[in-house]
Coordinates of C-alpha atoms in Angstrom, one line a residue:
X353 CA -63.3 -94.4 -46.9
X354 CA -66.3 -93.5 -44.3
X355 CA -65.9 -95.1 -40.5
X356 CA -67.9 -96.2 -37.8
X357 CA -67.8 -98.4 -35.2
X358 CA -70.6 -101.0 -36.6
X359 CA -72.2 -101.4 -40.0
X360 CA -75.3 -103.2 -39.8
X361 CA -76.1 -104.9 -43.7
X362 CA -80.0 -104.7 -43.9
X363 CA -82.6 -102.5 -42.5
X364 CA -85.5 -104.8 -41.9
X365 CA -86.8 -105.7 -38.4
X366 CA -83.8 -107.1 -37.1
X367 CA -81.3 -104.4 -38.3
X368 CA -83.3 -101.3 -37.3
X369 CA -84.3 -102.9 -33.8
X370 CA -80.1 -103.7 -33.9
X371 CA -79.2 -100.0 -34.9
X372 CA -81.8 -98.5 -32.1
X373 CA -79.8 -100.4 -29.0
X374 CA -76.6 -99.9 -30.3
X375 CA -77.4 -96.2 -30.7
X376 CA -79.1 -96.0 -27.0
X377 CA -75.4 -97.5 -26.2
X378 CA -73.9 -94.4 -27.5
X379 CA -72.3 -96.5 -30.9
X380 CA -71.5 -95.0 -33.8
X381 CA -73.8 -97.0 -36.0
X382 CA -75.0 -96.9 -39.9
X383 CA -77.4 -99.1 -42.0
X384 CA -76.7 -100.4 -45.6
X385 CA -80.0 -101.4 -47.5
X386 CA -80.5 -102.4 -50.7
X387 CA -83.8 -100.6 -51.4
X388 CA -84.1 -97.3 -52.3
X389 CA -86.1 -96.3 -49.6
X390 CA -88.1 -97.9 -46.4
X391 CA -91.1 -98.7 -48.5
X392 CA -91.8 -102.5 -48.4
X393 CA -93.8 -103.9 -51.4
X394 CA -96.7 -105.5 -49.8
X395 CA -97.3 -106.4 -45.8
X396 CA -95.2 -109.2 -45.2
X397 CA -95.1 -110.8 -41.9
X398 CA -98.1 -110.4 -40.0
X399 CA -97.5 -109.4 -36.6
X400 CA -95.8 -109.2 -32.8
X401 CA -95.5 -111.8 -30.2
X402 CA -96.3 -111.2 -26.4
X403 CA -92.3 -111.4 -25.6
X404 CA -91.3 -108.6 -28.8
X405 CA -94.1 -106.5 -27.5
X406 CA -92.6 -106.5 -23.9
X407 CA -89.0 -105.4 -25.7
X408 CA -90.6 -102.9 -27.1
X409 CA -92.2 -101.5 -23.8
X410 CA -89.0 -102.0 -22.3
X411 CA -87.7 -99.2 -24.6
X412 CA -90.7 -97.2 -24.2
X413 CA -92.1 -97.4 -27.7
X414 CA -94.6 -100.2 -27.4
X415 CA -97.3 -97.6 -28.0
X416 CA -96.3 -97.3 -31.3
X417 CA -96.9 -100.5 -32.2
X418 CA -100.5 -101.1 -30.0
X419 CA -101.8 -97.6 -31.6
X420 CA -101.6 -99.1 -35.2
X421 CA -102.3 -102.8 -34.8
X422 CA -104.6 -105.0 -33.3
X423 CA -104.5 -106.9 -30.2
X424 CA -105.6 -111.0 -30.5
X425 CA -104.8 -114.2 -29.1
X426 CA -101.9 -115.0 -31.9
X427 CA -99.8 -118.0 -30.4
X428 CA -100.6 -121.1 -32.2
X429 CA -99.2 -124.3 -32.9
X430 CA -100.3 -126.4 -35.7
X431 CA -103.6 -124.7 -36.5
X432 CA -104.6 -124.8 -32.5
X433 CA -104.8 -121.9 -30.7
X434 CA -102.8 -121.3 -27.2
X435 CA -104.9 -118.8 -25.1
X436 CA -102.3 -116.9 -23.4
X437 CA -104.6 -114.4 -21.7
X438 CA -104.0 -115.9 -18.2
X439 CA -100.4 -115.4 -18.2
X440 CA -98.6 -112.9 -15.8
X441 CA -97.9 -110.3 -18.4
X442 CA -99.1 -107.0 -19.2
X443 CA -99.2 -108.2 -22.6
X444 CA -100.9 -111.4 -22.5
X445 CA -101.9 -111.6 -26.1
X446 CA -100.4 -110.5 -29.8
X447 CA -100.5 -107.9 -32.2
X448 CA -101.7 -108.1 -35.7
X449 CA -99.7 -105.4 -37.3
X450 CA -98.3 -106.1 -40.8
X451 CA -94.6 -105.9 -41.3
X452 CA -94.6 -102.3 -43.5
X453 CA -96.0 -101.0 -40.8
X454 CA -93.7 -102.6 -38.1
X455 CA -90.6 -101.2 -40.1
X456 CA -92.0 -98.0 -40.7
X457 CA -92.5 -97.3 -37.0
X458 CA -89.0 -99.0 -36.1
X459 CA -87.6 -96.6 -38.8
X460 CA -89.2 -93.6 -37.7
X461 CA -87.3 -94.3 -33.6
X462 CA -84.0 -95.0 -35.6
X463 CA -84.3 -91.6 -37.1
X464 CA -85.2 -89.8 -33.9
X465 CA -81.8 -91.6 -32.7
X466 CA -80.0 -89.9 -35.8
X467 CA -78.6 -93.1 -37.2
X468 CA -77.6 -92.8 -40.6
X469 CA -79.4 -95.4 -43.6
X470 CA -77.8 -95.6 -46.6
X471 CA -80.6 -96.8 -49.4
X472 CA -80.3 -98.0 -52.4
X473 CA -76.6 -99.5 -51.4
X474 CA -75.7 -103.1 -50.8
X475 CA -72.7 -105.0 -49.4
X476 CA -70.7 -106.4 -52.2
X477 CA -68.1 -107.7 -50.1
X478 CA -65.8 -107.1 -46.6
X479 CA -62.1 -108.0 -45.6
X480 CA -61.6 -108.1 -41.9
X481 CA -58.5 -108.1 -40.0
X482 CA -57.2 -107.6 -36.3
X483 CA -58.7 -103.8 -35.7
X484 CA -61.8 -103.7 -38.2
X485 CA -64.0 -104.5 -41.1
X486 CA -63.5 -103.0 -44.5
X487 CA -66.7 -103.3 -46.5
X488 CA -67.1 -102.8 -50.2
X489 CA -70.3 -101.1 -51.3
X490 CA -72.4 -101.5 -54.6
X491 CA -71.8 -98.0 -55.3
X492 CA -68.2 -98.1 -55.5
X493 CA -67.7 -96.8 -52.1
X494 CA -66.2 -98.3 -49.4
X495 CA -66.8 -98.1 -45.3
X496 CA -64.4 -99.2 -42.5
X497 CA -66.3 -100.5 -39.1
X498 CA -64.6 -102.3 -36.0
X499 CA -67.7 -104.8 -36.7
X500 CA -69.9 -105.6 -39.4
X501 CA -73.7 -107.3 -38.8
X502 CA -75.3 -109.2 -41.6
X503 CA -79.1 -108.7 -40.9
X504 CA -79.4 -109.1 -45.0
X505 CA -81.8 -112.2 -44.9
X506 CA -81.7 -115.7 -45.5
X507 CA -79.8 -115.4 -48.5
X508 CA -77.5 -113.5 -46.2
X509 CA -74.4 -112.3 -48.3
X510 CA -72.5 -111.8 -45.4
X511 CA -73.1 -115.1 -43.9
X512 CA -71.9 -116.9 -47.7
X513 CA -69.0 -114.6 -48.1
X514 CA -67.6 -115.4 -44.3
X515 CA -67.6 -119.0 -45.2
X516 CA -70.1 -119.7 -42.0
X517 CA -72.1 -123.3 -42.7
X518 CA -75.6 -123.0 -43.0
X519 CA -76.6 -126.5 -42.2
X520 CA -80.1 -127.9 -42.0
X521 CA -82.9 -129.4 -43.9
X522 CA -84.1 -129.6 -47.5
X523 CA -87.6 -128.4 -48.1
X524 CA -90.3 -131.2 -48.9
X525 CA -93.3 -128.5 -49.7
X526 CA -93.3 -125.5 -51.5
X527 CA -96.0 -122.4 -51.1
X528 CA -96.7 -119.0 -53.2
X529 CA -97.7 -116.2 -50.8
X530 CA -98.8 -113.0 -52.7
X531 CA -100.8 -109.6 -52.3
X532 CA -103.0 -109.1 -55.5
X533 CA -106.3 -107.6 -56.7
X534 CA -109.1 -109.8 -57.7
X535 CA -111.9 -109.7 -60.2
X536 CA -114.0 -112.0 -58.8
X537 CA -115.3 -112.7 -54.9
X538 CA -113.0 -115.3 -53.4
X539 CA -113.4 -117.6 -51.1
X540 CA -111.8 -116.6 -48.0
X541 CA -110.6 -118.1 -45.1
X542 CA -108.1 -121.5 -44.6
X543 CA -108.7 -124.3 -46.9
X544 CA -107.0 -127.8 -46.1
X545 CA -106.9 -130.4 -48.9
X546 CA -104.7 -133.4 -50.7
X547 CA -102.3 -131.0 -51.7
X548 CA -101.8 -128.9 -48.0
X549 CA -102.9 -125.9 -46.2
X550 CA -104.1 -122.8 -48.3
X551 CA -105.7 -119.4 -47.6
X552 CA -107.0 -116.1 -48.8
X553 CA -108.1 -113.0 -46.7
X554 CA -108.3 -109.6 -47.8
X555 CA -104.9 -107.7 -46.3
X556 CA -107.7 -105.0 -44.3
X557 CA -109.0 -106.9 -41.6
X558 CA -110.5 -106.1 -38.2
X559 CA -110.3 -108.5 -35.1
X560 CA -113.9 -108.7 -33.3
X561 CA -114.5 -110.5 -30.3
X562 CA -111.6 -112.8 -31.5
X563 CA -112.3 -113.6 -34.8
X564 CA -111.1 -112.2 -38.2
X565 CA -113.3 -109.9 -40.0
X566 CA -112.3 -109.1 -43.5
X567 CA -112.8 -105.9 -45.4
X568 CA -115.0 -105.6 -48.3
X569 CA -112.7 -104.8 -50.7
X570 CA -108.8 -104.3 -51.3
X571 CA -106.0 -106.2 -51.9
X572 CA -106.2 -109.9 -51.5
X573 CA -103.6 -111.9 -49.4
X574 CA -103.2 -115.5 -50.9
X575 CA -101.2 -118.5 -49.7
X576 CA -101.6 -121.6 -51.7
X577 CA -99.2 -124.6 -51.7
X578 CA -98.1 -125.9 -54.8
X579 CA -98.1 -129.6 -56.1
X580 CA -94.0 -129.7 -56.6
X581 CA -91.2 -128.5 -54.7
X582 CA -87.8 -127.6 -56.7
X583 CA -88.6 -124.5 -58.7
X584 CA -86.0 -121.8 -57.5
X585 CA -87.0 -119.3 -60.0
X586 CA -88.8 -115.9 -59.0
X587 CA -92.6 -116.8 -59.2
X588 CA -94.6 -115.3 -61.7
X589 CA -98.5 -114.5 -61.8
X590 CA -99.1 -117.4 -64.2
X591 CA -97.1 -119.5 -61.6
X592 CA -99.7 -118.2 -58.7
X593 CA -102.7 -118.3 -61.2
X594 CA -102.1 -121.9 -62.2
X595 CA -101.9 -122.6 -58.3
X596 CA -105.1 -121.3 -57.7
X597 CA -106.9 -123.1 -60.3
X598 CA -105.4 -126.4 -59.3
X599 CA -107.0 -125.5 -55.8
X600 CA -109.8 -123.6 -56.2
X601 CA -110.9 -124.6 -59.8
X602 CA -110.2 -120.4 -60.8
X603 CA -108.1 -117.5 -59.7
X604 CA -110.6 -115.6 -59.3
X605 CA -109.3 -112.8 -62.0
X606 CA -106.1 -112.0 -60.6
X607 CA -104.6 -109.0 -61.6
X608 CA -102.2 -106.1 -60.3
X609 CA -99.7 -108.0 -58.0
X610 CA -98.1 -105.7 -55.3
X611 CA -95.5 -108.8 -54.5
X612 CA -95.6 -112.5 -55.2
X613 CA -93.3 -114.7 -53.4
X614 CA -92.4 -118.5 -52.7
X615 CA -91.6 -120.2 -49.3
X616 CA -90.6 -123.7 -48.6
X617 CA -90.3 -125.5 -45.3
X618 CA -86.8 -125.4 -45.3
X619 CA -85.0 -124.9 -42.0
X620 CA -81.4 -124.4 -41.8
X621 CA -79.2 -122.5 -39.3
X622 CA -76.0 -121.1 -39.0
X623 CA -73.1 -122.8 -37.9
X624 CA -71.8 -119.7 -35.8
X625 CA -73.2 -116.5 -35.0
X626 CA -69.8 -115.1 -35.1
X627 CA -66.6 -115.3 -37.0
X628 CA -64.4 -113.1 -35.4
X629 CA -65.6 -109.3 -36.3
X630 CA -68.8 -110.3 -38.5
X631 CA -71.9 -111.3 -36.9
X632 CA -75.1 -112.3 -38.2
X633 CA -78.8 -112.1 -36.9
X634 CA -82.1 -112.5 -37.9
X635 CA -82.8 -114.6 -41.1
X636 CA -79.4 -114.6 -41.8
X637 CA -78.7 -116.6 -39.0
X638 CA -82.0 -119.0 -39.5
X639 CA -84.7 -119.9 -41.5
X640 CA -87.5 -122.0 -41.2
X641 CA -90.9 -122.4 -41.9
X642 CA -93.5 -119.3 -41.4
X643 CA -95.6 -121.3 -38.9
X644 CA -96.3 -119.8 -35.6
X645 CA -95.2 -116.7 -36.9
X646 CA -91.8 -116.4 -34.9
X647 CA -89.1 -115.5 -37.7
X648 CA -89.6 -111.7 -37.0
X649 CA -90.3 -111.8 -33.5
X650 CA -86.8 -114.3 -33.3
X651 CA -85.1 -111.5 -35.0
X652 CA -85.8 -108.8 -33.2
X653 CA -85.0 -110.6 -30.2
X654 CA -81.6 -111.3 -31.3
X655 CA -80.9 -108.0 -31.9
X656 CA -81.6 -107.0 -28.1
X657 CA -79.7 -109.7 -26.9
X658 CA -76.7 -108.9 -29.0
X659 CA -77.0 -104.8 -28.8
X660 CA -76.0 -104.4 -25.6
X661 CA -73.0 -107.0 -25.4
X662 CA -71.6 -105.3 -28.9
X663 CA -72.0 -102.4 -27.2
X664 CA -69.9 -102.5 -24.2
X665 CA -67.5 -104.8 -26.6
X666 CA -67.3 -101.8 -29.0
X667 CA -66.8 -99.2 -26.1
X668 CA -64.5 -101.1 -24.4
X669 CA -66.3 -102.0 -21.5
X670 CA -66.6 -106.2 -21.6
X671 CA -63.9 -108.3 -23.3
X672 CA -64.6 -109.7 -26.7
X673 CA -65.2 -113.0 -25.2
X674 CA -69.1 -111.5 -23.9
X675 CA -69.7 -111.8 -27.8
X676 CA -69.5 -115.6 -27.6
X677 CA -72.4 -115.5 -25.3
X678 CA -74.6 -114.3 -28.3
X679 CA -74.1 -117.6 -30.0
X680 CA -74.2 -119.4 -26.8
X681 CA -77.9 -118.4 -25.9
X682 CA -79.5 -117.0 -29.2
X683 CA -78.4 -120.3 -31.4
X684 CA -80.7 -122.4 -28.7
X685 CA -83.3 -120.3 -28.8
X686 CA -83.5 -120.5 -32.9
X687 CA -83.2 -124.4 -32.8
X688 CA -86.3 -124.7 -30.6
X689 CA -88.3 -122.4 -33.4
X690 CA -86.7 -124.7 -36.1
X691 CA -88.1 -127.6 -34.3
X692 CA -91.4 -126.5 -33.1
X693 CA -92.2 -125.2 -36.9
X694 CA -90.3 -128.6 -38.4
X695 CA -93.0 -130.3 -36.0
X696 CA -95.8 -127.7 -37.5
X697 CA -95.5 -129.0 -41.3
X698 CA -95.2 -132.4 -40.3
X699 CA -98.4 -132.3 -38.5
X700 CA -99.9 -130.1 -41.4
X701 CA -99.5 -133.4 -43.8
X702 CA -102.9 -134.0 -45.3
X703 CA -103.2 -138.2 -45.2
X704 CA -105.3 -139.6 -42.5
X705 CA -102.8 -140.9 -40.1
X706 CA -101.4 -137.6 -39.5
X707 CA -104.8 -136.1 -39.2
X708 CA -104.9 -138.5 -36.5
X709 CA -101.6 -137.2 -34.9
X710 CA -102.8 -133.8 -35.1
X711 CA -106.1 -134.3 -33.3
X712 CA -104.4 -135.9 -30.8
X713 CA -101.8 -133.1 -30.2
X714 CA -104.9 -130.7 -30.3
X715 CA -106.4 -132.8 -27.4
X716 CA -103.1 -132.4 -25.4
X717 CA -102.8 -128.9 -26.3
X718 CA -106.5 -128.4 -24.5
X719 CA -104.9 -129.2 -21.2
X720 CA -103.2 -126.7 -19.2
X721 CA -99.9 -127.7 -18.4
X722 CA -99.0 -128.6 -22.2
X723 CA -100.8 -125.1 -23.5
X724 CA -99.1 -123.4 -21.2
X725 CA -95.6 -125.1 -21.9
X726 CA -96.0 -124.8 -25.8
X727 CA -97.5 -121.1 -25.4
X728 CA -94.4 -119.9 -23.7
X729 CA -92.2 -121.2 -26.3
X730 CA -94.3 -119.8 -29.0
X731 CA -94.9 -116.0 -27.2
X732 CA -91.2 -116.3 -26.1
X733 CA -92.3 -115.5 -22.8
X734 CA -90.6 -118.8 -21.7
X735 CA -87.3 -118.1 -23.1
X736 CA -84.6 -119.0 -20.6
X737 CA -80.8 -118.6 -21.0
X738 CA -78.5 -121.0 -19.0
X739 CA -76.8 -118.8 -16.6
X740 CA -76.1 -122.0 -14.6
X741 CA -78.0 -123.2 -11.3
X742 CA -80.1 -121.1 -8.8
X743 CA -83.3 -118.9 -8.4
X744 CA -85.9 -119.9 -11.3
X745 CA -85.7 -115.8 -12.6
X746 CA -81.6 -116.6 -13.3
X747 CA -81.9 -116.2 -17.1
X748 CA -85.4 -115.6 -17.2
X749 CA -87.1 -112.4 -18.4
X750 CA -87.6 -109.7 -15.7
X751 CA -91.4 -109.2 -15.0
X752 CA -92.8 -106.0 -15.8
X753 CA -93.6 -105.1 -11.5
X754 CA -95.2 -102.1 -10.1
X755 CA -92.5 -100.8 -8.0
X756 CA -93.0 -98.4 -5.0
X757 CA -89.7 -96.0 -5.0
X758 CA -88.7 -93.1 -2.5
X759 CA -89.9 -90.9 -5.3
X760 CA -93.0 -92.4 -6.2
X761 CA -94.1 -95.4 -8.1
X762 CA -92.4 -97.2 -11.1
X763 CA -92.2 -99.8 -13.4
X764 CA -89.1 -102.1 -13.9
X765 CA -90.0 -101.9 -17.7
X766 CA -89.6 -97.9 -17.6
X767 CA -86.0 -98.4 -15.9
X768 CA -84.8 -100.2 -19.1
X769 CA -85.8 -97.3 -21.6
X770 CA -82.1 -96.5 -21.8
X771 CA -80.8 -100.1 -22.5
X772 CA -78.9 -99.9 -19.0
X773 CA -78.4 -102.6 -16.6
X774 CA -80.2 -102.6 -13.2
X775 CA -79.4 -103.7 -9.9
X776 CA -83.0 -103.7 -8.1
X777 CA -82.2 -103.6 -4.2
X778 CA -85.6 -104.8 -2.5
X779 CA -84.4 -105.3 0.6
X780 CA -83.2 -102.7 3.2
X781 CA -81.7 -99.5 1.6
X782 CA -78.3 -99.0 1.5
X783 CA -77.4 -102.9 1.4
X784 CA -74.8 -102.8 -2.1
X785 CA -72.3 -100.9 -2.7
X786 CA -71.6 -101.2 -6.5
X787 CA -69.4 -98.0 -7.1
X788 CA -66.6 -100.0 -9.2
X789 CA -69.7 -100.2 -11.7
X790 CA -71.7 -97.1 -11.0
X791 CA -70.7 -95.8 -14.2
X792 CA -72.7 -98.6 -16.4
X793 CA -75.5 -99.8 -13.6
X794 CA -78.0 -98.2 -11.9
X795 CA -78.8 -99.0 -8.4
X796 CA -82.3 -98.7 -7.8
X797 CA -83.9 -99.1 -4.1
X798 CA -87.8 -100.3 -4.2
X799 CA -90.2 -102.4 -2.7
X800 CA -93.0 -104.6 -4.3
X801 CA -95.5 -106.3 -2.1
X802 CA -97.1 -109.0 -4.7
X803 CA -96.3 -112.2 -5.8
X804 CA -93.4 -113.1 -8.1
X805 CA -95.0 -114.7 -10.9
X806 CA -93.9 -116.6 -14.1
X807 CA -95.1 -117.9 -17.0
X808 CA -95.0 -121.8 -16.7
X809 CA -93.4 -122.1 -13.8
X810 CA -95.9 -119.8 -11.6
X811 CA -95.1 -118.3 -7.9
X812 CA -91.5 -118.0 -7.2
X813 CA -89.7 -116.9 -4.2
X814 CA -89.3 -113.4 -3.8
X815 CA -85.8 -112.1 -4.4
X816 CA -84.4 -109.6 -2.0
X817 CA -82.3 -107.9 -4.9
X818 CA -82.2 -108.5 -9.1
X819 CA -79.6 -107.9 -11.5
X820 CA -81.2 -107.0 -14.6
X821 CA -79.2 -107.0 -17.9
X822 CA -80.5 -104.5 -20.9
X823 CA -82.2 -107.1 -22.5
X824 CA -84.6 -108.0 -19.7
X825 CA -83.2 -111.0 -18.7
X826 CA -81.8 -111.7 -14.7
X827 CA -78.2 -112.3 -14.5
X828 CA -78.4 -112.6 -10.6
X829 CA -80.6 -112.8 -7.7
X830 CA -80.1 -112.2 -4.2
X831 CA -81.6 -114.1 -1.4
X832 CA -81.6 -113.2 2.2
X833 CA -78.5 -111.0 3.6
X834 CA -76.3 -112.6 1.0
X835 CA -74.9 -111.0 -1.7
X836 CA -72.6 -113.8 -2.7
X837 CA -71.8 -114.1 -7.0
X838 CA -73.1 -110.6 -7.4
X839 CA -69.4 -109.0 -8.5
X840 CA -68.7 -112.2 -10.7
X841 CA -71.9 -111.4 -12.2
X842 CA -71.4 -107.7 -12.7
X843 CA -67.7 -108.5 -13.8
X844 CA -69.3 -111.2 -16.0
X845 CA -72.0 -109.4 -18.4
X846 CA -70.8 -105.5 -17.6
X847 CA -67.1 -105.9 -17.4
X848 CA -64.3 -105.8 -14.6
X849 CA -64.4 -103.4 -11.8
X850 CA -63.0 -99.8 -12.9
X851 CA -59.8 -99.0 -11.0
X852 CA -60.0 -97.1 -7.6

């Protein structure tokens, strides 16, 4: 039986990101993936929101994605575009980049970190005890790990085997999504009718002056709402043809499908993100309609929240109770995603009264404050973990400030490339002694002369020190000459002080 500290089921974006985070922390981690390779049939999800780009920037790999994708304003709610170009971040935009490319780039990073990925194998079952988890694989082999993380999608075998409830709302709408070839020239763009919302666009496209310009040829991406809900069988080319004819009067001579899938507006969330030594992340922990393109992004952000915490527990830096903060923080975030996607589905219903409501919401989102508030939620820039009362920075993402240090200029995100916590001393040098945590927390003396500005909140009081977690969220804020609460925050998040 092969042993690892952590086994991850699933090499999608969530699983890959988690593997990278654990590897940066020196954890022996392996991924089990049922696909024969990293190749993904079809393009799947369509891009990255601003906060996810920031997270990749925190690890020094954002440019790999930016060089291949197309920068655009992608945040939106129920068909209303939410411009974030005035938000205080280097990445005040989204990125158009299909999931197959996102996975390929992430997998390349994970390979650089020498994480083994066992392709062509699937977790068939597991048994956990007080010291670890025995993991059975589809090829008859088994693995032993201290922890098992299910990143295996909405139908997660890990979640089901763990007996974790998945409460939520049953579907009221059903849609087909596919990539196919078409013999005839299709009607490109979005169409709304009595059935719902439909769309046809070429997989290859460019964004020019904020507008999508499709290629003249190549595979076509189709999304069409079905007339009825209830079918759970795998969709066929005939199903897609019939759905297209019902909406467009023709199927445009569809042929040679790369992939066909069915999605609904079902919204469910795991009652617990952890059962002892088994954890869930990404779609295994939450499923919802694709409105707003939040699924992949939420999963990647789950991974970055969980990775450093699990690493500290595995490395015995922190007690196992630190893992409880993963559920506490990320369950609340996904619950908001479920809520806003359900609201978008409701606003997309084709009756006149709902249309009137949608027009009213659109008018409200044309105003600055509602636009900023909802755009911060959709883009992930407004995520606020409840770490108690205090400075507005507490629990929020740390801005990527341009610092001045004794060794020259330095960006905050550069300090997070190795996924280690940082205590940023912005006051008089030598004011902090964190020797008992020096083996795990970096102390950086720096200066910053500009304003401290957060999305939605605007300008906030400049702190004299900030304790930054590896996921980029602020765990403690110092003001004036006081260091009150710092030792407690260091202990809570990064383990008890080392013995003298």
